[in-house]
XYZ file of C-alpha atoms in Angstrom:
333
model
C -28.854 11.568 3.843
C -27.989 15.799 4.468
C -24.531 16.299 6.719
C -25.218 19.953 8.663
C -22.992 22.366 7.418
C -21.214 23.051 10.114
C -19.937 19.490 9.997
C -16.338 20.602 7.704
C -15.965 23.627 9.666
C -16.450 21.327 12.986
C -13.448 18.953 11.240
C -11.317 21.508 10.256
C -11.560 23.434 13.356
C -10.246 19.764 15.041
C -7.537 19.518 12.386
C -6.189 22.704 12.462
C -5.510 21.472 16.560
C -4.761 17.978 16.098
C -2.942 17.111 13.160
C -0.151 14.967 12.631
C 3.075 16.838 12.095
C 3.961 14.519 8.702
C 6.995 14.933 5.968
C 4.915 15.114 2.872
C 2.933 18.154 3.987
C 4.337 21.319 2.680
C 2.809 24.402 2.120
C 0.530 25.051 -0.317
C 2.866 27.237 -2.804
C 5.770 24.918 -2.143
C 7.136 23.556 -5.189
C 7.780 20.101 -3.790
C 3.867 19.703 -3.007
C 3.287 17.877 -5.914
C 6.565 15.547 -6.061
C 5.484 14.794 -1.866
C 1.939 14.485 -2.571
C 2.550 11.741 -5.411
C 5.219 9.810 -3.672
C 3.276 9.625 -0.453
C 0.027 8.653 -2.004
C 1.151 5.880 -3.511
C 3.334 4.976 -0.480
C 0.273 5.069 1.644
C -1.958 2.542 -0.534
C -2.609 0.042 2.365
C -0.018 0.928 4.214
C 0.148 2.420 7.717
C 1.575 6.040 7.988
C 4.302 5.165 10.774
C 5.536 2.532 8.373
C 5.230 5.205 5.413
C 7.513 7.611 7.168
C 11.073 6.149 6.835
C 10.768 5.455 3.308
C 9.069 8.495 2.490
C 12.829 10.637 4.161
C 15.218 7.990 2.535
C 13.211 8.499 -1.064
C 13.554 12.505 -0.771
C 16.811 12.765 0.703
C 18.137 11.218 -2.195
C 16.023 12.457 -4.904
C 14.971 16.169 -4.639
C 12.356 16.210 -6.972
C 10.410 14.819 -9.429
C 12.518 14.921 -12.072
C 15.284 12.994 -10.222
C 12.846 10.536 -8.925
C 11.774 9.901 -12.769
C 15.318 8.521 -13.876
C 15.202 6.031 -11.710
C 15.439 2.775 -13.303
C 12.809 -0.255 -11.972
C 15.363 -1.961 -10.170
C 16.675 0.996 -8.373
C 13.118 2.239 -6.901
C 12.353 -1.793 -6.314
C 15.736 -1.747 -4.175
C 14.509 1.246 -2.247
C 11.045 -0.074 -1.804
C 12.375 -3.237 -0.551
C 10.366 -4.292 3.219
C 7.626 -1.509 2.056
C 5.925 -4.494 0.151
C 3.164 -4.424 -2.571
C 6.223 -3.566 -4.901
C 3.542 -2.926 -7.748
C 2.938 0.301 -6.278
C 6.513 1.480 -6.959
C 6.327 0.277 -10.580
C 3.335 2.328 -11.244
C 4.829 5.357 -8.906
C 7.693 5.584 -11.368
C 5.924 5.201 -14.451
C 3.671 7.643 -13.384
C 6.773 9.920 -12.367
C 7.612 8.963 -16.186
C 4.616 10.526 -17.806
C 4.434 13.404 -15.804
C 8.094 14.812 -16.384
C 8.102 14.005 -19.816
C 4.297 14.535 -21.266
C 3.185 16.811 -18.650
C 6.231 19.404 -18.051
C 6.303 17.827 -14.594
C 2.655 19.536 -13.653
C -0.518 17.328 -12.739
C -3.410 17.401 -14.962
C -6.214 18.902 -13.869
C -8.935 16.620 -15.002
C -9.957 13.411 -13.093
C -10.542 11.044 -16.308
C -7.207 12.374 -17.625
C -5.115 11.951 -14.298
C -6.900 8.359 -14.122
C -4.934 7.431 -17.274
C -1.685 7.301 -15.140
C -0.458 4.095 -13.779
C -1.690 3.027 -10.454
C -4.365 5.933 -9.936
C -8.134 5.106 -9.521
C -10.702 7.366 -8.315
C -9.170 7.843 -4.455
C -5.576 8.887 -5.352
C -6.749 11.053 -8.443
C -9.332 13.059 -6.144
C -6.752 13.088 -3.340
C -4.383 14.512 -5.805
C -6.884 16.968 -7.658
C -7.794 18.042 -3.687
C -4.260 17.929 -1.875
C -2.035 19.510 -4.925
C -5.325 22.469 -7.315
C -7.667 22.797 -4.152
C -10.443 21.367 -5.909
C -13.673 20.166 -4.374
C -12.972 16.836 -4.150
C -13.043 14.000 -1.203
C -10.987 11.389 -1.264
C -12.840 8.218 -0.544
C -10.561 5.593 1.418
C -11.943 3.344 4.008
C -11.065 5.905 7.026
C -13.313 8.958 4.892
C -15.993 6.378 3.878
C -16.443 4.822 8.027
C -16.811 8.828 9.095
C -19.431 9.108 7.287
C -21.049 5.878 7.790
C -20.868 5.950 11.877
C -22.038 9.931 11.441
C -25.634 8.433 9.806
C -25.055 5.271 11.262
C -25.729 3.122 8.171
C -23.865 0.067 6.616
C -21.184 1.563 3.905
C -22.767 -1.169 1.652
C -26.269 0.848 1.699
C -24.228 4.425 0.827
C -24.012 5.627 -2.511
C -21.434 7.531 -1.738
C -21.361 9.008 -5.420
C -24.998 10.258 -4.894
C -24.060 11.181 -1.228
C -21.035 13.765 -1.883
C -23.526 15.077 -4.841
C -26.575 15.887 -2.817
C -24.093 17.674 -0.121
C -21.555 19.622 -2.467
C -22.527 23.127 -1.044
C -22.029 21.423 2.447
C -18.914 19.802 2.198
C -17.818 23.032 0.208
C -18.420 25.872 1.642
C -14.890 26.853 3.432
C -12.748 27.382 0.401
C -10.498 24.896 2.426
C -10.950 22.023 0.023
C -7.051 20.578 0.229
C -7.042 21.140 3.970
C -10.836 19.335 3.922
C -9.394 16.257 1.867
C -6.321 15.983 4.324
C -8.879 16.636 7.519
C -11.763 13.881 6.782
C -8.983 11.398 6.184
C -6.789 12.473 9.574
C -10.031 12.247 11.460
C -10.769 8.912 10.300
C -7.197 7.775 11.208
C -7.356 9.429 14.683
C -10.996 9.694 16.030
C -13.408 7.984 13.761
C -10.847 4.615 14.085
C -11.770 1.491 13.329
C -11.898 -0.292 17.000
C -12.853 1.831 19.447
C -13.478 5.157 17.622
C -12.980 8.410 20.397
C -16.927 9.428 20.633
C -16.056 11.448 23.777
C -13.409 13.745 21.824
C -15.428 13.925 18.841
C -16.184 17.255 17.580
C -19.311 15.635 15.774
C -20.760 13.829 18.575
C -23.875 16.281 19.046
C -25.089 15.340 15.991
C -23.915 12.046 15.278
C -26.405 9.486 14.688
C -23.935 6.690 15.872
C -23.625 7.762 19.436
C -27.311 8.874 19.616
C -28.517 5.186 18.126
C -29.158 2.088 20.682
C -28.452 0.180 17.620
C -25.289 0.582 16.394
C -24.361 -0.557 12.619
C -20.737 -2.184 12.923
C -18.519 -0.364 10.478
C -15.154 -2.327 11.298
C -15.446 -5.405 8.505
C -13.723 -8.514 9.157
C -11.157 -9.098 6.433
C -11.319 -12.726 4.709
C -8.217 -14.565 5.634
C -7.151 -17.050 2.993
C -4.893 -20.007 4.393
C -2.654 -21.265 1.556
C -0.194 -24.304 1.608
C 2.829 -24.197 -0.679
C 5.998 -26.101 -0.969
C 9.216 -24.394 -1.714
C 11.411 -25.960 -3.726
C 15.325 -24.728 -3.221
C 18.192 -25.393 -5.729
C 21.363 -24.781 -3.888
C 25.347 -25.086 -4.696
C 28.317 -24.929 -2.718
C 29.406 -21.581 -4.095
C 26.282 -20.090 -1.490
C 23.694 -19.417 -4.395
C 20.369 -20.237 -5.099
C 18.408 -20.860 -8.240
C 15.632 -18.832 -8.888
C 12.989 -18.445 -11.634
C 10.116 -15.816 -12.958
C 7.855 -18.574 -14.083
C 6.315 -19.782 -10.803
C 2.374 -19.638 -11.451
C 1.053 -18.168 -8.103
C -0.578 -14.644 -7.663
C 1.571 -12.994 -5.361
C 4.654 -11.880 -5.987
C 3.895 -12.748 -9.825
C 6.986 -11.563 -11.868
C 9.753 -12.085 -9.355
C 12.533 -14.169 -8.515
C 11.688 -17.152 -6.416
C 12.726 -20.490 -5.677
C 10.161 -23.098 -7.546
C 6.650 -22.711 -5.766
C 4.022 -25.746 -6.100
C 0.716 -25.982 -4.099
C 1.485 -28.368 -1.326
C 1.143 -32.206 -1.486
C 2.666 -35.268 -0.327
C 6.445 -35.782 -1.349
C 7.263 -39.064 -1.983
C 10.033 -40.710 -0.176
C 12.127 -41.311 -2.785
C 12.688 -37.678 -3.624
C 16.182 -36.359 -4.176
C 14.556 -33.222 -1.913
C 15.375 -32.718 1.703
C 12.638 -31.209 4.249
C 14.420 -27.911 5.732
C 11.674 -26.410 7.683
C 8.316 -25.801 8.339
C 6.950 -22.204 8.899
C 4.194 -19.348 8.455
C 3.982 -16.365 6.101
C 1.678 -13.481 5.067
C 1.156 -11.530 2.478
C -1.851 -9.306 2.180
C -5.023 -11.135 2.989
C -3.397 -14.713 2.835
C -1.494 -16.747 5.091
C 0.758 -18.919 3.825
C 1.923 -22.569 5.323
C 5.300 -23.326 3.539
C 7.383 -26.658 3.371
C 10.977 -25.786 2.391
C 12.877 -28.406 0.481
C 16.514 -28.111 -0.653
C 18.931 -29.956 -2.738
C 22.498 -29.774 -3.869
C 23.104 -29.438 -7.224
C 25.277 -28.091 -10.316
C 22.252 -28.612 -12.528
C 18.962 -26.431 -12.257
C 15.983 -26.064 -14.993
C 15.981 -23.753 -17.960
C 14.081 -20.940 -16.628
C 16.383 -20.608 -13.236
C 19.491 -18.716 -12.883
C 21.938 -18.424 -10.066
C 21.717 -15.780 -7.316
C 24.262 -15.098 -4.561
C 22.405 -15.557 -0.977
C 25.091 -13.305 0.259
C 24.226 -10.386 -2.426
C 22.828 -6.989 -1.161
C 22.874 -4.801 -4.008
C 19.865 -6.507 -5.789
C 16.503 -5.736 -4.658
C 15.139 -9.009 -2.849
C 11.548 -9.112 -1.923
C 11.167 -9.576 2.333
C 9.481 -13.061 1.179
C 12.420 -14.485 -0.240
C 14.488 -12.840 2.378
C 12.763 -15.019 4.420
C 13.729 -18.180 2.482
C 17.689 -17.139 2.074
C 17.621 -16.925 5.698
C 16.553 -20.545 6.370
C 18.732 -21.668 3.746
C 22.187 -19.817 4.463
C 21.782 -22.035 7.726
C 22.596 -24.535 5.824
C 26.513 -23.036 5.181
């Protein structure tokens, strides 16, 4: 499995036409490059870059720089991050933030098994770091990088060690002394040419030599995600003051650690329930979609492990799901 070596020069000769004009790059002796890299790295994690965008300006128009961005307490950044979703991203963001102003003299360090130590970093964001902010030889393997290559020997990602692969072709991938603009490059190409559905052979700078568009047999690259249909009833205390009880003890996987109404896999209520049926409707999160029942009742009384929340209350950070829920219930008002 040997790339050609004109295969970087080939992408970086496309990016230095085609790129995206995006917030979080700066040049390369800027001293926000590393505060901009980390923020929109993590921001990024399964997220697409149009929805990135926004919350990338409102983050760095209010905080400057790193050190700004690190006294931020969890609520604040969760307020911010509110509608970007995956909210354990911005836990791990600012703890990371943490670290690196305070053990680190707000600099990155410069070894992989050392920057992995950080919260929320794994091998793709520490070699997207270690590329994008020291210009080391590294690629960043996210699904776009990891399809470009697949399509370019047209073999199943599943039958690439792609370890092994970047190995036997260091002096390949390389040889530019471009390595931050290479890291940036294979990932814009994936976004823009190598896509997904309908990848843009025709354009591509690599189609001479791509064993893809040479093969009769193509090897699909675009893998179905698994879809998990869930069924949960929603359990709503209410009072006439507007506010709704809600609890950090509900056992279900998403959302795990904040405040919800009471969640219970779905089953049949019985009729003699002190519960009233609101509404049925659909939600997703991730990989699952969700089939809720929302119940209600009126009451002065709620369990233990609830507390009272206003449903008319901006200033607390609310996740978009349980938006969803104060908007069914504030109906009832």
């Amino acid at each position: 499995m040997h790339l050609r070596t004109t295969l970087p020069k080939k992408i970086l000769a496309w990016y230095d036409n085609s790129k995206r004009n995006l917030p979080w790059r700066v040049g390369k002796k800027s001293p926000k490059k590393l505060y901009y890299r980390l923020l929109s790295e993590f921001m990024l994690q399964q997220t697409q870059v149009k929805t990135v965008i926004p919350y990338f300006n409102k983050f760095t128009s209010k905080f400057k720089t790193l050190e700004s961005f690190s006294k931020l307490s969890e609520n604040e950044i969760l307020k911010l991050w509110e509608g970007l979703g995956y909210y354990r991203r911005a836990r791990n963001l600012l703890a990371s933030s943490k670290v690196l102003v305070n053990q680190y003299n707000s600099k990155l360090p410069k070894e992989i098994n050392e920057l992995k130590k950080l919260p929320g970093i794994g091998d793709y964001t520490a070699n997207a770091l270690l590329g994008l902010v020291y210009d080391q030889p590294t690629v960043a393997l996210d699904g776009n990088v990891k399809r470009v290559f697949a399509r370019y020997l047209n073999k199943k990602e599943t039958k690439i060690n792609f370890e092994n692969f970047i190995a036997l072709n260091r002096k390949k991938l390389f040889c530019t002394n471009r390595n931050s603009d290479f890291v940036e490059a294979l990932m814009e190409f994936g976004a823009l040419i190598c896509k997904p559905k309908d990848p843009k052979c025709i354009q591509c700078c690599l189609n001479k030599s791509c064993a893809y568009l040479k093969s009769s047999n193509k090897v699909r690259t675009n893998k179905r995600k698994k879809i998990k249909v869930m069924q949960y009833d929603i359990f709503c205390y209410l009072n006439k003051r507007k506010q709704i009880a809600l609890t950090k003890e509900n056992n279900v996987g998403f959302l795990k650690n904040f405040n919800l109404p009471t969640i219970k896999k779905m089953k049949k209520i019985s009729k003699n329930t002190k519960w009233k049926f609101l509404k049925n409707y659909k939600n997703s999160i991730s990989n699952q979609k969700l089939n809720i029942n929302l119940y209600y009742r009126f009451s002065n009384k709620i369990p233990r492990s609830h507390n009272w929340h206003s449903l008319q209350n901006n200033k607390e950070f609310i996740p978009s799901f349980t938006k969803k829920i104060f908007n069914q219930v504030s109906l009832l008002f």
